[in-house]
Amino acid sequence: MNYTKLNETEIKNWLKENLNAERYSHSLGTAECAKELAGQFGLDKEKAYTAGLLHDCAKCFANEKLLEIIKDNLQVEEAEMLNYKTLHAPVSAYYAEKYFGVQDKEILSAIRWHTLGRLEMTDFEKIIFLADKIEPNTRDKEHSAVIRSYLSEENGLNKALLKCYKETIKSLVKRDLKICLLTIEIYNKLEDNVSVG
């Protein structure tokens, strides 16, 4: 793995030790899905695989540890701190760089933004975001199939993204969870540029 200081076996061993079984399976699925999407959209497959493999490396850290790492090492917007489920994303990017030796800015940014996304995402960031949502190991296959169906259309990445944001917002409302303003901004921007049923 050219993008890390550890080889693939070492990374997988670390993930096995630091993630629960479902999250480990999800990480492998995301890596494979990211590689597949990279091939489909003419992007670097190995780079995508690396980002997919490491995207959730801090997911099973205790909230206290995540908050401590953020407080001591990172600048995270207050809006991002609304939901504890997204705290692992900036910490995973931090760990990818500090522990796994990733220097590639695109990988680090894709890991950093794989939960919330951001305005003006690159195609590489979009495929990591989507791979996280539609990988076959742990995600709902019916939901994934709907999102995948958009990918072969014109402007497919953005159409698939918009569908993801629609479902995320519905889910947050249904669970009485706060919606980050960034999520609404991204949704509105995609809505301006894409039409999805």
PDB file of C-alpha atoms in Angstrom:
ATOM      1  CA  MET A   1       0.000   0.000   0.000  1.00  0.00           C
ATOM      2  CA  ASN A   2       1.892   2.993  -1.343  1.00  0.00           C
ATOM      3  CA  TYR A   3      -0.115   5.518   0.633  1.00  0.00           C
ATOM      4  CA  THR A   4       0.657   4.217   4.139  1.00  0.00           C
ATOM      5  CA  LYS A   5       3.724   3.289   6.179  1.00  0.00           C
ATOM      6  CA  LEU A   6       2.073  -0.015   7.167  1.00  0.00           C
ATOM      7  CA  ASN A   7       1.284  -2.811   4.736  1.00  0.00           C
ATOM      8  CA  GLU A   8      -2.268  -4.014   4.129  1.00  0.00           C
ATOM      9  CA  THR A   9      -1.959  -6.980   6.530  1.00  0.00           C
ATOM     10  CA  GLU A  10      -0.683  -4.736   9.331  1.00  0.00           C
ATOM     11  CA  ILE A  11      -3.532  -2.275   8.761  1.00  0.00           C
ATOM     12  CA  LYS A  12      -6.148  -5.038   8.765  1.00  0.00           C
ATOM     13  CA  ASN A  13      -4.680  -6.522  11.957  1.00  0.00           C
ATOM     14  CA  TRP A  14      -4.839  -3.108  13.659  1.00  0.00           C
ATOM     15  CA  LEU A  15      -8.440  -2.604  12.491  1.00  0.00           C
ATOM     16  CA  LYS A  16      -9.420  -6.088  13.726  1.00  0.00           C
ATOM     17  CA  GLU A  17      -8.047  -5.243  17.165  1.00  0.00           C
ATOM     18  CA  ASN A  18      -9.568  -1.763  17.375  1.00  0.00           C
ATOM     19  CA  LEU A  19     -12.981  -2.183  15.704  1.00  0.00           C
ATOM     20  CA  ASN A  20     -15.860  -4.487  16.501  1.00  0.00           C
ATOM     21  CA  ALA A  21     -16.590  -7.295  14.017  1.00  0.00           C
ATOM     22  CA  GLU A  22     -19.381  -5.449  12.206  1.00  0.00           C
ATOM     23  CA  ARG A  23     -17.329  -2.263  11.827  1.00  0.00           C
ATOM     24  CA  TYR A  24     -14.348  -4.257  10.566  1.00  0.00           C
ATOM     25  CA  SER A  25     -16.554  -5.950   7.970  1.00  0.00           C
ATOM     26  CA  HIS A  26     -17.970  -2.520   7.043  1.00  0.00           C
ATOM     27  CA  SER A  27     -14.437  -1.136   6.569  1.00  0.00           C
ATOM     28  CA  LEU A  28     -13.474  -3.996   4.241  1.00  0.00           C
ATOM     29  CA  GLY A  29     -16.729  -3.525   2.306  1.00  0.00           C
ATOM     30  CA  THR A  30     -16.173   0.228   2.026  1.00  0.00           C
ATOM     31  CA  ALA A  31     -12.624  -0.309   0.750  1.00  0.00           C
ATOM     32  CA  GLU A  32     -13.795  -2.721  -1.969  1.00  0.00           C
ATOM     33  CA  CYS A  33     -16.738  -0.518  -2.918  1.00  0.00           C
ATOM     34  CA  ALA A  34     -14.513   2.588  -3.061  1.00  0.00           C
ATOM     35  CA  LYS A  35     -12.078   0.738  -5.344  1.00  0.00           C
ATOM     36  CA  GLU A  36     -14.971  -0.302  -7.610  1.00  0.00           C
ATOM     37  CA  LEU A  37     -16.366   3.262  -7.761  1.00  0.00           C
ATOM     38  CA  ALA A  38     -12.887   4.663  -8.432  1.00  0.00           C
ATOM     39  CA  GLY A  39     -12.612   2.339 -11.422  1.00  0.00           C
ATOM     40  CA  GLN A  40     -16.050   3.393 -12.641  1.00  0.00           C
ATOM     41  CA  PHE A  41     -15.199   7.104 -12.439  1.00  0.00           C
ATOM     42  CA  GLY A  42     -11.569   6.961 -13.604  1.00  0.00           C
ATOM     43  CA  LEU A  43      -9.944   7.625 -10.232  1.00  0.00           C
ATOM     44  CA  ASP A  44      -7.012   5.973  -8.437  1.00  0.00           C
ATOM     45  CA  LYS A  45      -8.266   2.581  -7.235  1.00  0.00           C
ATOM     46  CA  GLU A  46      -5.502   1.916  -4.720  1.00  0.00           C
ATOM     47  CA  LYS A  47      -5.911   5.357  -3.198  1.00  0.00           C
ATOM     48  CA  ALA A  48      -9.670   4.791  -2.911  1.00  0.00           C
ATOM     49  CA  TYR A  49      -9.135   1.360  -1.327  1.00  0.00           C
ATOM     50  CA  THR A  50      -6.788   2.898   1.262  1.00  0.00           C
ATOM     51  CA  ALA A  51      -9.262   5.671   2.125  1.00  0.00           C
ATOM     52  CA  GLY A  52     -12.097   3.159   2.404  1.00  0.00           C
ATOM     53  CA  LEU A  53     -10.090   0.848   4.629  1.00  0.00           C
ATOM     54  CA  LEU A  54      -9.097   3.630   7.051  1.00  0.00           C
ATOM     55  CA  HIS A  55     -12.214   5.831   6.933  1.00  0.00           C
ATOM     56  CA  ASP A  56     -13.632   4.475  10.222  1.00  0.00           C
ATOM     57  CA  CYS A  57     -10.404   3.633  12.043  1.00  0.00           C
ATOM     58  CA  ALA A  58     -11.450   5.718  15.088  1.00  0.00           C
ATOM     59  CA  LYS A  59     -15.130   4.698  14.995  1.00  0.00           C
ATOM     60  CA  CYS A  60     -14.975   2.443  18.056  1.00  0.00           C
ATOM     61  CA  PHE A  61     -13.022   4.846  20.267  1.00  0.00           C
ATOM     62  CA  ALA A  62     -14.949   5.971  23.344  1.00  0.00           C
ATOM     63  CA  ASN A  63     -16.623   9.381  22.967  1.00  0.00           C
ATOM     64  CA  GLU A  64     -14.363  10.726  25.734  1.00  0.00           C
ATOM     65  CA  LYS A  65     -11.269   9.721  23.752  1.00  0.00           C
ATOM     66  CA  LEU A  66     -12.643  11.231  20.543  1.00  0.00           C
ATOM     67  CA  LEU A  67     -13.427  14.514  22.315  1.00  0.00           C
ATOM     68  CA  GLU A  68     -10.003  14.586  23.953  1.00  0.00           C
ATOM     69  CA  ILE A  69      -8.192  14.051  20.625  1.00  0.00           C
ATOM     70  CA  ILE A  70     -10.326  16.749  18.977  1.00  0.00           C
ATOM     71  CA  LYS A  71      -9.729  19.195  21.843  1.00  0.00           C
ATOM     72  CA  ASP A  72      -5.965  18.596  21.926  1.00  0.00           C
ATOM     73  CA  ASN A  73      -5.166  18.286  18.217  1.00  0.00           C
ATOM     74  CA  LEU A  74      -7.918  19.378  15.847  1.00  0.00           C
ATOM     75  CA  GLN A  75     -10.053  22.309  14.828  1.00  0.00           C
ATOM     76  CA  VAL A  76     -13.633  21.108  14.481  1.00  0.00           C
ATOM     77  CA  GLU A  77     -16.595  23.398  13.909  1.00  0.00           C
ATOM     78  CA  GLU A  78     -19.103  23.584  16.740  1.00  0.00           C
ATOM     79  CA  ALA A  79     -21.857  22.514  14.344  1.00  0.00           C
ATOM     80  CA  GLU A  80     -20.037  19.216  13.786  1.00  0.00           C
ATOM     81  CA  MET A  81     -20.138  18.461  17.491  1.00  0.00           C
ATOM     82  CA  LEU A  82     -23.956  18.274  17.548  1.00  0.00           C
ATOM     83  CA  ASN A  83     -24.032  14.535  16.936  1.00  0.00           C
ATOM     84  CA  TYR A  84     -21.551  12.181  18.602  1.00  0.00           C
ATOM     85  CA  LYS A  85     -21.897   9.780  15.630  1.00  0.00           C
ATOM     86  CA  THR A  86     -19.809  12.101  13.438  1.00  0.00           C
ATOM     87  CA  LEU A  87     -16.927  12.734  15.852  1.00  0.00           C
ATOM     88  CA  HIS A  88     -14.944   9.769  14.543  1.00  0.00           C
ATOM     89  CA  ALA A  89     -14.477  11.287  11.069  1.00  0.00           C
ATOM     90  CA  PRO A  90     -11.968  14.051  11.916  1.00  0.00           C
ATOM     91  CA  VAL A  91     -10.247  11.730  14.408  1.00  0.00           C
ATOM     92  CA  SER A  92     -10.001   8.946  11.801  1.00  0.00           C
ATOM     93  CA  ALA A  93      -8.297  11.397   9.415  1.00  0.00           C
ATOM     94  CA  TYR A  94      -5.947  12.432  12.220  1.00  0.00           C
ATOM     95  CA  TYR A  95      -5.114   8.780  12.971  1.00  0.00           C
ATOM     96  CA  ALA A  96      -4.664   7.970   9.283  1.00  0.00           C
ATOM     97  CA  GLU A  97      -1.973  10.640   9.133  1.00  0.00           C
ATOM     98  CA  LYS A  98      -0.295  10.240  12.530  1.00  0.00           C
ATOM     99  CA  TYR A  99      -0.497   6.472  13.047  1.00  0.00           C
ATOM    100  CA  PHE A 100      -0.747   5.019   9.531  1.00  0.00           C
ATOM    101  CA  GLY A 101       1.513   7.603   7.896  1.00  0.00           C
ATOM    102  CA  VAL A 102      -0.906   8.776   5.197  1.00  0.00           C
ATOM    103  CA  GLN A 103       0.424  11.959   3.601  1.00  0.00           C
ATOM    104  CA  ASP A 104      -1.944  12.162   0.645  1.00  0.00           C
ATOM    105  CA  LYS A 105      -4.208  15.174   1.213  1.00  0.00           C
ATOM    106  CA  GLU A 106      -7.075  13.780  -0.853  1.00  0.00           C
ATOM    107  CA  ILE A 107      -7.240  10.573   1.204  1.00  0.00           C
ATOM    108  CA  LEU A 108      -7.121  12.552   4.449  1.00  0.00           C
ATOM    109  CA  SER A 109      -9.821  14.954   3.260  1.00  0.00           C
ATOM    110  CA  ALA A 110     -12.065  12.103   2.067  1.00  0.00           C
ATOM    111  CA  ILE A 111     -11.780  10.405   5.463  1.00  0.00           C
ATOM    112  CA  ARG A 112     -12.326  13.711   7.234  1.00  0.00           C
ATOM    113  CA  TRP A 113     -15.576  14.446   5.387  1.00  0.00           C
ATOM    114  CA  HIS A 114     -17.029  10.954   4.863  1.00  0.00           C
ATOM    115  CA  THR A 115     -19.854  11.429   7.386  1.00  0.00           C
ATOM    116  CA  LEU A 116     -21.147  14.966   6.850  1.00  0.00           C
ATOM    117  CA  GLY A 117     -19.654  15.731   3.473  1.00  0.00           C
ATOM    118  CA  ARG A 118     -18.820  19.315   2.572  1.00  0.00           C
ATOM    119  CA  LEU A 119     -19.659  21.911  -0.022  1.00  0.00           C
ATOM    120  CA  GLU A 120     -17.582  21.556  -3.219  1.00  0.00           C
ATOM    121  CA  MET A 121     -16.571  17.927  -2.596  1.00  0.00           C
ATOM    122  CA  THR A 122     -14.111  16.446  -5.100  1.00  0.00           C
ATOM    123  CA  ASP A 123     -15.169  13.361  -7.051  1.00  0.00           C
ATOM    124  CA  PHE A 124     -12.766  11.343  -4.895  1.00  0.00           C
ATOM    125  CA  GLU A 125     -14.424  12.591  -1.699  1.00  0.00           C
ATOM    126  CA  LYS A 126     -17.827  11.780  -3.195  1.00  0.00           C
ATOM    127  CA  ILE A 127     -16.928   8.161  -3.940  1.00  0.00           C
ATOM    128  CA  ILE A 128     -15.619   7.582  -0.397  1.00  0.00           C
ATOM    129  CA  PHE A 129     -18.747   9.202   1.031  1.00  0.00           C
ATOM    130  CA  LEU A 130     -20.939   6.978  -1.156  1.00  0.00           C
ATOM    131  CA  ALA A 131     -18.919   3.789  -0.614  1.00  0.00           C
ATOM    132  CA  ASP A 132     -19.446   4.232   3.128  1.00  0.00           C
ATOM    133  CA  LYS A 133     -23.212   4.333   2.576  1.00  0.00           C
ATOM    134  CA  ILE A 134     -23.648   1.547  -0.007  1.00  0.00           C
ATOM    135  CA  GLU A 135     -20.980  -1.084   0.699  1.00  0.00           C
ATOM    136  CA  PRO A 136     -22.462  -4.608   0.509  1.00  0.00           C
ATOM    137  CA  ASN A 137     -21.235  -6.135   3.795  1.00  0.00           C
ATOM    138  CA  THR A 138     -23.357  -4.234   6.314  1.00  0.00           C
ATOM    139  CA  ARG A 139     -25.564  -1.746   4.468  1.00  0.00           C
ATOM    140  CA  ASP A 140     -29.180  -2.321   3.457  1.00  0.00           C
ATOM    141  CA  LYS A 141     -29.047  -3.856  -0.019  1.00  0.00           C
ATOM    142  CA  GLU A 142     -32.350  -2.388  -1.212  1.00  0.00           C
ATOM    143  CA  HIS A 143     -31.306   1.134  -0.177  1.00  0.00           C
ATOM    144  CA  SER A 144     -27.857   0.626  -1.761  1.00  0.00           C
ATOM    145  CA  ALA A 145     -29.385  -0.588  -5.016  1.00  0.00           C
ATOM    146  CA  VAL A 146     -31.454   2.597  -5.339  1.00  0.00           C
ATOM    147  CA  ILE A 147     -28.392   4.793  -4.823  1.00  0.00           C
ATOM    148  CA  ARG A 148     -26.271   2.645  -7.164  1.00  0.00           C
ATOM    149  CA  SER A 149     -28.921   2.984  -9.884  1.00  0.00           C
ATOM    150  CA  TYR A 150     -28.159   6.712 -10.145  1.00  0.00           C
ATOM    151  CA  LEU A 151     -24.421   6.187 -10.608  1.00  0.00           C
ATOM    152  CA  SER A 152     -24.700   5.087 -14.233  1.00  0.00           C
ATOM    153  CA  GLU A 153     -26.768   8.149 -15.172  1.00  0.00           C
ATOM    154  CA  GLU A 154     -25.459  11.488 -16.378  1.00  0.00           C
ATOM    155  CA  ASN A 155     -24.338  13.518 -13.328  1.00  0.00           C
ATOM    156  CA  GLY A 156     -24.624  10.220 -11.443  1.00  0.00           C
ATOM    157  CA  LEU A 157     -22.320  11.038  -8.541  1.00  0.00           C
ATOM    158  CA  ASN A 158     -24.343  14.109  -7.619  1.00  0.00           C
ATOM    159  CA  LYS A 159     -27.669  12.326  -8.097  1.00  0.00           C
ATOM    160  CA  ALA A 160     -26.515   9.488  -5.814  1.00  0.00           C
ATOM    161  CA  LEU A 161     -25.273  12.026  -3.260  1.00  0.00           C
ATOM    162  CA  LEU A 162     -28.569  13.888  -3.246  1.00  0.00           C
ATOM    163  CA  LYS A 163     -30.452  10.643  -2.651  1.00  0.00           C
ATOM    164  CA  CYS A 164     -28.114   9.893   0.292  1.00  0.00           C
ATOM    165  CA  TYR A 165     -28.720  13.320   1.823  1.00  0.00           C
ATOM    166  CA  LYS A 166     -32.495  12.968   1.428  1.00  0.00           C
ATOM    167  CA  GLU A 167     -32.411   9.635   3.265  1.00  0.00           C
ATOM    168  CA  THR A 168     -30.064  10.959   5.963  1.00  0.00           C
ATOM    169  CA  ILE A 169     -32.283  13.954   6.697  1.00  0.00           C
ATOM    170  CA  LYS A 170     -35.383  11.733   6.854  1.00  0.00           C
ATOM    171  CA  SER A 171     -33.592   9.374   9.250  1.00  0.00           C
ATOM    172  CA  LEU A 172     -32.394  12.191  11.513  1.00  0.00           C
ATOM    173  CA  VAL A 173     -35.892  13.678  11.702  1.00  0.00           C
ATOM    174  CA  LYS A 174     -37.420  10.258  12.423  1.00  0.00           C
ATOM    175  CA  ARG A 175     -34.938   9.720  15.299  1.00  0.00           C
ATOM    176  CA  ASP A 176     -35.372  13.251  16.739  1.00  0.00           C
ATOM    177  CA  LEU A 177     -31.687  14.045  16.149  1.00  0.00           C
ATOM    178  CA  LYS A 178     -30.325  17.491  15.308  1.00  0.00           C
ATOM    179  CA  ILE A 179     -29.423  18.234  11.701  1.00  0.00           C
ATOM    180  CA  CYS A 180     -26.121  19.990  11.122  1.00  0.00           C
ATOM    181  CA  LEU A 181     -26.541  23.201   9.110  1.00  0.00           C
ATOM    182  CA  LEU A 182     -23.815  21.976   6.754  1.00  0.00           C
ATOM    183  CA  THR A 183     -25.995  18.983   5.850  1.00  0.00           C
ATOM    184  CA  ILE A 184     -28.837  21.330   4.914  1.00  0.00           C
ATOM    185  CA  GLU A 185     -26.506  23.581   2.898  1.00  0.00           C
ATOM    186  CA  ILE A 186     -25.124  20.615   0.941  1.00  0.00           C
ATOM    187  CA  TYR A 187     -28.616  19.247   0.367  1.00  0.00           C
ATOM    188  CA  ASN A 188     -29.864  22.629  -0.907  1.00  0.00           C
ATOM    189  CA  LYS A 189     -26.892  23.015  -3.241  1.00  0.00           C
ATOM    190  CA  LEU A 190     -27.366  19.514  -4.665  1.00  0.00           C
ATOM    191  CA  GLU A 191     -31.106  20.153  -4.991  1.00  0.00           C
ATOM    192  CA  ASP A 192     -30.320  23.239  -7.111  1.00  0.00           C
ATOM    193  CA  ASN A 193     -28.143  21.194  -9.468  1.00  0.00           C
ATOM    194  CA  VAL A 194     -29.814  17.811  -9.610  1.00  0.00           C
ATOM    195  CA  SER A 195     -33.291  16.378  -9.942  1.00  0.00           C
ATOM    196  CA  VAL A 196     -33.895  13.039  -8.192  1.00  0.00           C
ATOM    197  CA  GLY A 197     -37.181  11.366  -7.337  1.00  0.00           C
TER     198      GLY A 197
END
